[in-house]
mmCIF file of C-alpha atoms in Angstrom:
data_model
loop_
_atom_site.group_PDB
_atom_site.id
_atom_site.type_symbol
_atom_site.label_atom_id
_atom_site.label_comp_id
_atom_site.label_asym_id
_atom_site.label_seq_id
_atom_site.Cartn_x
_atom_site.Cartn_y
_atom_site.Cartn_z
ATOM 1 C CA MET A 7 0.000 0.000 0.000
ATOM 2 C CA ASN A 8 2.812 2.352 0.905
ATOM 3 C CA THR A 9 4.597 1.458 -2.334
ATOM 4 C CA ASN A 10 1.483 2.281 -4.369
ATOM 5 C CA ASN A 11 1.148 5.614 -2.603
ATOM 6 C CA LYS A 12 4.774 6.467 -3.366
ATOM 7 C CA ILE A 13 4.271 5.583 -7.036
ATOM 8 C CA LYS A 14 1.109 7.706 -7.234
ATOM 9 C CA LYS A 15 2.994 10.569 -5.625
ATOM 10 C CA TYR A 16 5.548 10.653 -8.455
ATOM 11 C CA ILE A 17 3.107 10.058 -11.339
ATOM 12 C CA PRO A 18 2.540 13.822 -11.949
ATOM 13 C CA VAL A 19 6.306 14.373 -12.078
ATOM 14 C CA ILE A 20 6.783 11.456 -14.481
ATOM 15 C CA LEU A 21 4.043 12.789 -16.757
ATOM 16 C CA ILE A 22 5.522 16.295 -16.770
ATOM 17 C CA ILE A 23 9.096 15.201 -17.596
ATOM 18 C CA PRO A 24 8.468 14.604 -21.360
ATOM 19 C CA ILE A 25 6.909 18.069 -21.703
ATOM 20 C CA VAL A 26 9.823 19.673 -19.846
ATOM 21 C CA VAL A 27 12.343 17.858 -22.064
ATOM 22 C CA ILE A 28 10.530 18.840 -25.266
ATOM 23 C CA ARG A 29 10.179 22.419 -24.050
ATOM 24 C CA GLY A 30 13.851 22.503 -23.197
ATOM 25 C CA PHE A 31 14.892 21.402 -26.698
ATOM 26 C CA THR A 32 12.474 23.767 -28.445
ATOM 27 C CA THR A 33 13.004 26.856 -26.268
ATOM 28 C CA ILE A 34 15.925 26.796 -23.846
ATOM 29 C CA TYR A 35 18.408 25.061 -26.161
ATOM 30 C CA PRO A 36 17.892 27.498 -29.098
ATOM 31 C CA ILE A 37 18.293 30.462 -26.732
ATOM 32 C CA LEU A 38 21.564 29.064 -25.375
ATOM 33 C CA ILE A 39 22.885 28.319 -28.876
ATOM 34 C CA THR A 40 21.931 31.815 -30.014
ATOM 35 C CA PHE A 41 23.751 33.341 -27.041
ATOM 36 C CA VAL A 42 26.866 31.259 -27.769
ATOM 37 C CA ASN A 43 26.773 32.332 -31.434
ATOM 38 C CA SER A 44 26.519 35.973 -30.345
ATOM 39 C CA LEU A 45 29.976 35.631 -28.789
ATOM 40 C CA TYR A 46 31.504 34.696 -32.143
ATOM 41 C CA ASN A 47 32.215 36.455 -35.398
ATOM 42 C CA ILE A 48 30.440 34.087 -37.801
ATOM 43 C CA LYS A 49 30.305 35.064 -41.464
ATOM 44 C CA VAL A 50 29.154 32.291 -43.772
ATOM 45 C CA LEU A 51 30.439 33.653 -47.084
ATOM 46 C CA SER A 52 33.974 34.349 -45.873
ATOM 47 C CA GLY A 53 34.114 31.246 -43.673
ATOM 48 C CA ILE A 54 35.036 33.262 -40.568
ATOM 49 C CA HIS A 55 34.267 31.642 -37.210
ATOM 50 C CA GLU A 56 36.222 33.251 -34.375
ATOM 51 C CA PHE A 57 35.525 33.944 -30.720
ATOM 52 C CA ILE A 58 35.272 37.679 -29.992
ATOM 53 C CA GLY A 59 33.499 37.745 -26.621
ATOM 54 C CA PHE A 60 31.055 40.611 -26.169
ATOM 55 C CA LYS A 61 32.383 42.673 -29.083
ATOM 56 C CA ASN A 62 29.141 42.168 -31.036
ATOM 57 C CA TYR A 63 27.176 43.669 -28.154
ATOM 58 C CA ILE A 64 29.517 46.660 -28.017
ATOM 59 C CA ASP A 65 29.220 47.125 -31.785
ATOM 60 C CA VAL A 66 25.418 47.052 -31.570
ATOM 61 C CA PHE A 67 25.353 50.104 -29.307
ATOM 62 C CA LYS A 68 27.736 51.905 -31.670
ATOM 63 C CA ASP A 69 25.576 51.110 -34.700
ATOM 64 C CA ASP A 70 23.255 54.041 -35.433
ATOM 65 C CA LYS A 71 21.059 51.854 -37.654
ATOM 66 C CA ILE A 72 20.449 49.371 -34.854
ATOM 67 C CA ILE A 73 19.784 52.135 -32.315
ATOM 68 C CA SER A 74 17.235 53.586 -34.743
ATOM 69 C CA SER A 75 15.631 50.148 -35.113
ATOM 70 C CA ILE A 76 15.419 49.713 -31.334
ATOM 71 C CA LYS A 77 13.827 53.142 -30.901
ATOM 72 C CA PHE A 78 11.249 52.534 -33.623
ATOM 73 C CA THR A 79 10.511 49.050 -32.278
ATOM 74 C CA VAL A 80 9.687 50.500 -28.848
ATOM 75 C CA ILE A 81 7.576 53.270 -30.431
ATOM 76 C CA PHE A 82 5.851 50.750 -32.695
ATOM 77 C CA VAL A 83 4.933 48.441 -29.795
ATOM 78 C CA ILE A 84 3.709 51.155 -27.410
ATOM 79 C CA VAL A 85 1.694 53.184 -29.949
ATOM 80 C CA SER A 86 0.261 50.104 -31.646
ATOM 81 C CA MET A 87 -0.826 48.529 -28.352
ATOM 82 C CA LEU A 88 -2.411 51.771 -27.093
ATOM 83 C CA PHE A 89 -4.546 51.978 -30.222
ATOM 84 C CA HIS A 90 -5.311 48.251 -30.085
ATOM 85 C CA VAL A 91 -6.639 48.629 -26.538
ATOM 86 C CA LEU A 92 -8.591 51.853 -27.124
ATOM 87 C CA LEU A 93 -10.061 51.151 -30.561
ATOM 88 C CA GLY A 94 -10.368 47.413 -29.901
ATOM 89 C CA THR A 95 -12.539 48.104 -26.852
ATOM 90 C CA VAL A 96 -14.711 50.545 -28.816
ATOM 91 C CA LEU A 97 -15.134 48.067 -31.678
ATOM 92 C CA ALA A 98 -15.944 45.263 -29.223
ATOM 93 C CA LEU A 99 -18.644 47.411 -27.594
ATOM 94 C CA ILE A 100 -20.151 48.122 -31.019
ATOM 95 C CA LEU A 101 -20.129 44.431 -31.956
ATOM 96 C CA ASN A 102 -21.759 43.621 -28.613
ATOM 97 C CA MET A 103 -24.757 45.832 -29.361
ATOM 98 C CA LYS A 104 -28.003 44.279 -30.526
ATOM 99 C CA PHE A 105 -28.747 45.200 -34.133
ATOM 100 C CA ARG A 106 -29.726 43.433 -37.318
ATOM 101 C CA GLY A 107 -26.782 41.855 -39.123
ATOM 102 C CA ARG A 108 -24.379 41.875 -36.179
ATOM 103 C CA ARG A 109 -23.467 38.198 -36.717
ATOM 104 C CA PHE A 110 -22.562 38.979 -40.318
ATOM 105 C CA LEU A 111 -20.542 42.017 -39.203
ATOM 106 C CA ARG A 112 -18.683 39.939 -36.601
ATOM 107 C CA THR A 113 -17.687 37.551 -39.371
ATOM 108 C CA ILE A 114 -16.529 39.991 -42.045
ATOM 109 C CA VAL A 115 -14.667 42.165 -39.531
ATOM 110 C CA LEU A 116 -12.116 39.350 -39.198
ATOM 111 C CA ILE A 117 -11.183 39.422 -42.898
ATOM 112 C CA PRO A 118 -8.172 41.782 -42.438
ATOM 113 C CA TRP A 119 -6.816 39.581 -39.638
ATOM 114 C CA ALA A 120 -7.150 36.467 -41.810
ATOM 115 C CA MET A 121 -5.132 38.030 -44.638
ATOM 116 C CA PRO A 122 -1.352 37.406 -44.719
ATOM 117 C CA ALA A 123 0.690 40.395 -43.545
ATOM 118 C CA VAL A 124 2.771 40.258 -46.740
ATOM 119 C CA VAL A 125 -0.361 40.725 -48.857
ATOM 120 C CA ILE A 126 -1.478 43.648 -46.696
ATOM 121 C CA GLY A 127 2.003 45.167 -46.884
ATOM 122 C CA MET A 128 2.106 44.954 -50.684
ATOM 123 C CA ALA A 129 -1.406 46.399 -50.964
ATOM 124 C CA ALA A 130 -0.439 49.228 -48.605
ATOM 125 C CA LYS A 131 2.697 49.941 -50.631
ATOM 126 C CA TRP A 132 0.453 50.456 -53.652
ATOM 127 C CA GLY A 133 -2.188 52.363 -51.692
ATOM 128 C CA PHE A 134 0.294 54.897 -50.290
ATOM 129 C CA ASN A 135 2.068 55.466 -53.621
ATOM 130 C CA ASN A 136 2.253 59.145 -54.587
ATOM 131 C CA ASP A 137 1.441 58.713 -58.286
ATOM 132 C CA TYR A 138 -1.249 56.024 -58.453
ATOM 133 C CA GLY A 139 -2.051 55.183 -54.826
ATOM 134 C CA LEU A 140 -5.599 55.097 -53.502
ATOM 135 C CA ILE A 141 -4.886 57.499 -50.611
ATOM 136 C CA ASN A 142 -3.573 60.337 -52.785
ATOM 137 C CA ASP A 143 -6.250 59.662 -55.402
ATOM 138 C CA LEU A 144 -8.980 60.253 -52.819
ATOM 139 C CA ILE A 145 -7.269 63.403 -51.514
ATOM 140 C CA ARG A 146 -6.836 64.798 -55.051
ATOM 141 C CA ARG A 147 -10.604 64.724 -55.503
ATOM 142 C CA PHE A 148 -10.682 67.619 -53.030
ATOM 143 C CA VAL A 149 -7.138 69.007 -53.491
ATOM 144 C CA PRO A 150 -6.272 68.481 -57.198
ATOM 145 C CA ASP A 151 -2.564 69.378 -56.942
ATOM 146 C CA PHE A 152 -1.863 67.298 -53.834
ATOM 147 C CA GLN A 153 1.527 65.534 -53.906
ATOM 148 C CA PHE A 154 3.002 63.581 -51.002
ATOM 149 C CA ASN A 155 5.274 60.539 -50.795
ATOM 150 C CA TRP A 156 3.894 58.790 -47.726
ATOM 151 C CA LEU A 157 6.521 56.052 -47.579
ATOM 152 C CA ILE A 158 9.509 58.343 -48.205
ATOM 153 C CA ASN A 159 8.918 60.764 -45.325
ATOM 154 C CA THR A 160 9.999 59.314 -41.953
ATOM 155 C CA GLY A 161 6.981 60.370 -39.899
ATOM 156 C CA SER A 162 4.351 59.382 -42.441
ATOM 157 C CA ALA A 163 6.112 56.091 -43.246
ATOM 158 C CA ARG A 164 6.137 55.104 -39.582
ATOM 159 C CA GLY A 165 2.518 56.193 -39.249
ATOM 160 C CA ALA A 166 1.586 54.140 -42.305
ATOM 161 C CA VAL A 167 3.259 51.007 -40.919
ATOM 162 C CA ILE A 168 1.550 51.395 -37.537
ATOM 163 C CA SER A 169 -1.834 52.087 -39.151
ATOM 164 C CA MET A 170 -1.649 48.984 -41.363
ATOM 165 C CA ASP A 171 -0.566 46.846 -38.419
ATOM 166 C CA LEU A 172 -3.562 48.210 -36.526
ATOM 167 C CA TRP A 173 -5.908 47.581 -39.461
ATOM 168 C CA LYS A 174 -4.778 43.965 -39.671
ATOM 169 C CA ASP A 175 -4.928 42.850 -36.022
ATOM 170 C CA LEU A 176 -7.451 45.246 -34.448
ATOM 171 C CA PRO A 177 -10.503 43.111 -35.426
ATOM 172 C CA PHE A 178 -9.033 40.001 -33.794
ATOM 173 C CA PHE A 179 -8.204 41.972 -30.640
ATOM 174 C CA ALA A 180 -11.773 43.323 -30.587
ATOM 175 C CA ILE A 181 -13.310 39.865 -31.026
ATOM 176 C CA LEU A 182 -11.315 38.551 -28.066
ATOM 177 C CA ILE A 183 -12.517 41.462 -25.916
ATOM 178 C CA LEU A 184 -16.031 40.764 -27.184
ATOM 179 C CA SER A 185 -15.768 37.236 -25.815
ATOM 180 C CA GLY A 186 -15.259 38.786 -22.369
ATOM 181 C CA LEU A 187 -18.245 41.100 -22.816
ATOM 182 C CA GLN A 188 -20.428 38.112 -23.624
ATOM 183 C CA PHE A 189 -19.940 36.762 -20.092
ATOM 184 C CA ILE A 190 -21.361 39.898 -18.449
ATOM 185 C CA SER A 191 -24.958 39.230 -17.446
ATOM 186 C CA GLU A 192 -27.665 41.553 -18.781
ATOM 187 C CA ASP A 193 -29.135 41.595 -15.275
ATOM 188 C CA VAL A 194 -26.126 43.604 -14.083
ATOM 189 C CA TYR A 195 -26.789 46.296 -16.678
ATOM 190 C CA GLU A 196 -30.517 46.324 -15.954
ATOM 191 C CA ALA A 197 -29.858 46.781 -12.231
ATOM 192 C CA ALA A 198 -27.493 49.677 -12.961
ATOM 193 C CA LYS A 199 -30.085 51.376 -15.177
ATOM 194 C CA VAL A 200 -32.723 50.984 -12.484
ATOM 195 C CA ASP A 201 -30.335 52.722 -10.062
ATOM 196 C CA GLY A 202 -30.112 55.639 -12.508
ATOM 197 C CA ALA A 203 -26.665 55.004 -14.027
ATOM 198 C CA ASN A 204 -26.036 56.434 -17.505
ATOM 199 C CA SER A 205 -24.051 54.774 -20.316
ATOM 200 C CA VAL A 206 -20.727 56.357 -19.316
ATOM 201 C CA GLN A 207 -21.126 55.343 -15.681
ATOM 202 C CA ILE A 208 -22.099 51.807 -16.676
ATOM 203 C CA PHE A 209 -18.981 51.480 -18.806
ATOM 204 C CA PHE A 210 -16.490 52.774 -16.216
ATOM 205 C CA LYS A 211 -18.138 51.241 -13.149
ATOM 206 C CA ILE A 212 -19.278 47.877 -14.533
ATOM 207 C CA THR A 213 -18.034 46.972 -18.017
ATOM 208 C CA LEU A 214 -14.406 48.104 -17.791
ATOM 209 C CA PRO A 215 -13.677 46.522 -14.374
ATOM 210 C CA LEU A 216 -15.111 43.218 -15.619
ATOM 211 C CA ILE A 217 -13.086 43.094 -18.856
ATOM 212 C CA ILE A 218 -9.843 44.763 -17.737
ATOM 213 C CA LYS A 219 -8.265 41.395 -16.919
ATOM 214 C CA ASN A 220 -9.080 40.163 -20.436
ATOM 215 C CA ILE A 221 -7.474 43.263 -21.941
ATOM 216 C CA LEU A 222 -4.305 43.026 -19.835
ATOM 217 C CA THR A 223 -3.987 39.315 -20.612
ATOM 218 C CA LEU A 224 -4.352 39.984 -24.345
ATOM 219 C CA CYS A 225 -1.652 42.662 -24.179
ATOM 220 C CA ILE A 226 1.038 40.050 -23.452
ATOM 221 C CA PRO A 227 0.785 37.951 -26.663
ATOM 222 C CA PHE A 228 -0.100 40.966 -28.800
ATOM 223 C CA THR A 229 2.972 42.829 -27.517
ATOM 224 C CA LEU A 230 5.206 39.854 -28.298
ATOM 225 C CA TRP A 231 3.705 39.622 -31.800
ATOM 226 C CA ARG A 232 4.474 43.302 -32.359
ATOM 227 C CA LEU A 233 8.077 42.803 -31.251
ATOM 228 C CA THR A 234 8.582 39.913 -33.678
ATOM 229 C CA SER A 235 6.783 41.631 -36.562
ATOM 230 C CA PHE A 236 8.768 41.313 -39.776
ATOM 231 C CA ASP A 237 6.649 40.523 -42.833
ATOM 232 C CA LEU A 238 4.556 43.726 -42.885
ATOM 233 C CA VAL A 239 7.630 45.992 -42.832
ATOM 234 C CA TYR A 240 9.459 43.782 -45.335
ATOM 235 C CA ALA A 241 6.629 43.968 -47.875
ATOM 236 C CA MET A 242 5.628 47.575 -47.257
ATOM 237 C CA THR A 243 8.788 49.662 -46.779
ATOM 238 C CA SER A 244 11.770 47.270 -46.625
ATOM 239 C CA GLY A 245 12.821 49.230 -43.551
ATOM 240 C CA GLY A 246 12.905 52.556 -45.379
ATOM 241 C CA PRO A 247 13.234 55.419 -45.758
ATOM 242 C CA GLY A 248 16.801 54.654 -44.773
ATOM 243 C CA GLU A 249 16.354 52.537 -41.648
ATOM 244 C CA ASP A 250 13.530 54.602 -40.134
ATOM 245 C CA THR A 251 10.868 51.848 -40.238
ATOM 246 C CA SER A 252 13.289 49.010 -39.608
ATOM 247 C CA LEU A 253 12.185 46.860 -36.660
ATOM 248 C CA ILE A 254 14.643 44.684 -34.730
ATOM 249 C CA ALA A 255 13.077 41.510 -36.151
ATOM 250 C CA TYR A 256 13.586 42.908 -39.654
ATOM 251 C CA ARG A 257 17.245 43.703 -38.918
ATOM 252 C CA ILE A 258 17.759 40.165 -37.586
ATOM 253 C CA ALA A 259 16.355 38.721 -40.806
ATOM 254 C CA MET A 260 18.543 40.970 -42.948
ATOM 255 C CA GLU A 261 21.722 40.133 -41.013
ATOM 256 C CA SER A 262 20.901 36.410 -41.060
ATOM 257 C CA PHE A 263 19.678 35.796 -44.600
ATOM 258 C CA THR A 264 21.043 38.725 -46.622
ATOM 259 C CA ASN A 265 24.380 39.553 -44.990
ATOM 260 C CA LEU A 266 24.848 35.998 -43.610
ATOM 261 C CA ASN A 267 26.398 37.555 -40.505
ATOM 262 C CA ILE A 268 25.201 34.928 -38.023
ATOM 263 C CA GLY A 269 27.121 36.222 -35.003
ATOM 264 C CA TYR A 270 25.742 39.754 -35.284
ATOM 265 C CA ALA A 271 22.234 38.465 -36.005
ATOM 266 C CA SER A 272 22.426 36.261 -32.900
ATOM 267 C CA THR A 273 23.389 39.300 -30.829
ATOM 268 C CA LEU A 274 20.338 41.181 -32.096
ATOM 269 C CA ALA A 275 18.178 38.127 -31.376
ATOM 270 C CA ILE A 276 19.359 38.039 -27.752
ATOM 271 C CA MET A 277 18.633 41.756 -27.411
ATOM 272 C CA LEU A 278 15.156 41.176 -28.837
ATOM 273 C CA PHE A 279 14.665 38.366 -26.324
ATOM 274 C CA VAL A 280 15.604 40.737 -23.486
ATOM 275 C CA LEU A 281 13.220 43.372 -24.850
ATOM 276 C CA MET A 282 10.424 40.795 -25.032
ATOM 277 C CA ALA A 283 11.112 39.732 -21.450
ATOM 278 C CA LEU A 284 11.048 43.383 -20.336
ATOM 279 C CA PHE A 285 7.700 44.135 -21.990
ATOM 280 C CA SER A 286 6.236 40.885 -20.621
ATOM 281 C CA TRP A 287 7.435 41.795 -17.129
ATOM 282 C CA VAL A 288 5.782 45.224 -17.375
ATOM 283 C CA ASN A 289 2.506 43.643 -18.537
ATOM 284 C CA ILE A 290 2.570 41.090 -15.731
ATOM 285 C CA ARG A 291 3.301 43.826 -13.175
ATOM 286 C CA PHE A 292 0.226 45.703 -14.377
ATOM 287 C CA MET A 293 -1.852 42.534 -14.077
ATOM 288 C CA ASN A 294 -0.581 41.790 -10.567
ATOM 289 C CA LYS A 295 -1.123 45.395 -9.491
ATOM 290 C CA TYR A 296 -4.716 45.222 -10.699
ATOM 291 C CA ASN A 297 -5.293 41.858 -8.997
ATOM 292 C CA ASP A 298 -3.976 43.264 -5.722
#
């Protein structure tokens, strides 16, 4: 009997071991290998493979292009997530209203999210073109002589990238918030109305407190997806003008597959990993603070 109890005691551990091993090979091992590679000067074309310690890390902070990429990556994540939360909540509230055709609207609103980012990037590149783009064509109907190269100017190019990222993933973010709204009982709203609460009071006193955990939870994966975004920038601006819309993930891809500079790319990958950990930590702190 005692033997059976001891065996049962270790069954959960035995069942978890395969998952831990698999997770180790798919997550921990690649991170360690990437860190080791970051300590070397590895250039495939020239056949160089030499240990240089932390020189790659020092070079990164001396590289103006990389510093620009880091700055834009942080801006991209923060601005994009703010608009995802604000507009996503508004869209979710609209989709939660009772009106004819709302099921159809909930379906078609996901079309941008279902489209590949490369397709959206290529379409946006055409849409923002100065000569034959849709944006300038619409503006010229009111201002005939209007000329503006959206993807050549730094500010407008960054704004265009952020807006297309928002257009693609905002519907999915809104649908996930909507799923949280669906769990709020109508009786709660009816009771609030009986007590004389208006729409604004109902939102801030009832709706928002009940869905804030959903929103904060969604911010973690959506933030990580923003940090690893590559395909939209690649198809839309190729990091231009100059390196002004170049995200860290894009620079990693360029160093890895274009320049074949594996050591430097590994260094950037480790820095991206640290940045992801930092943003995740901030999100979790917000969640814990709210729970407390």
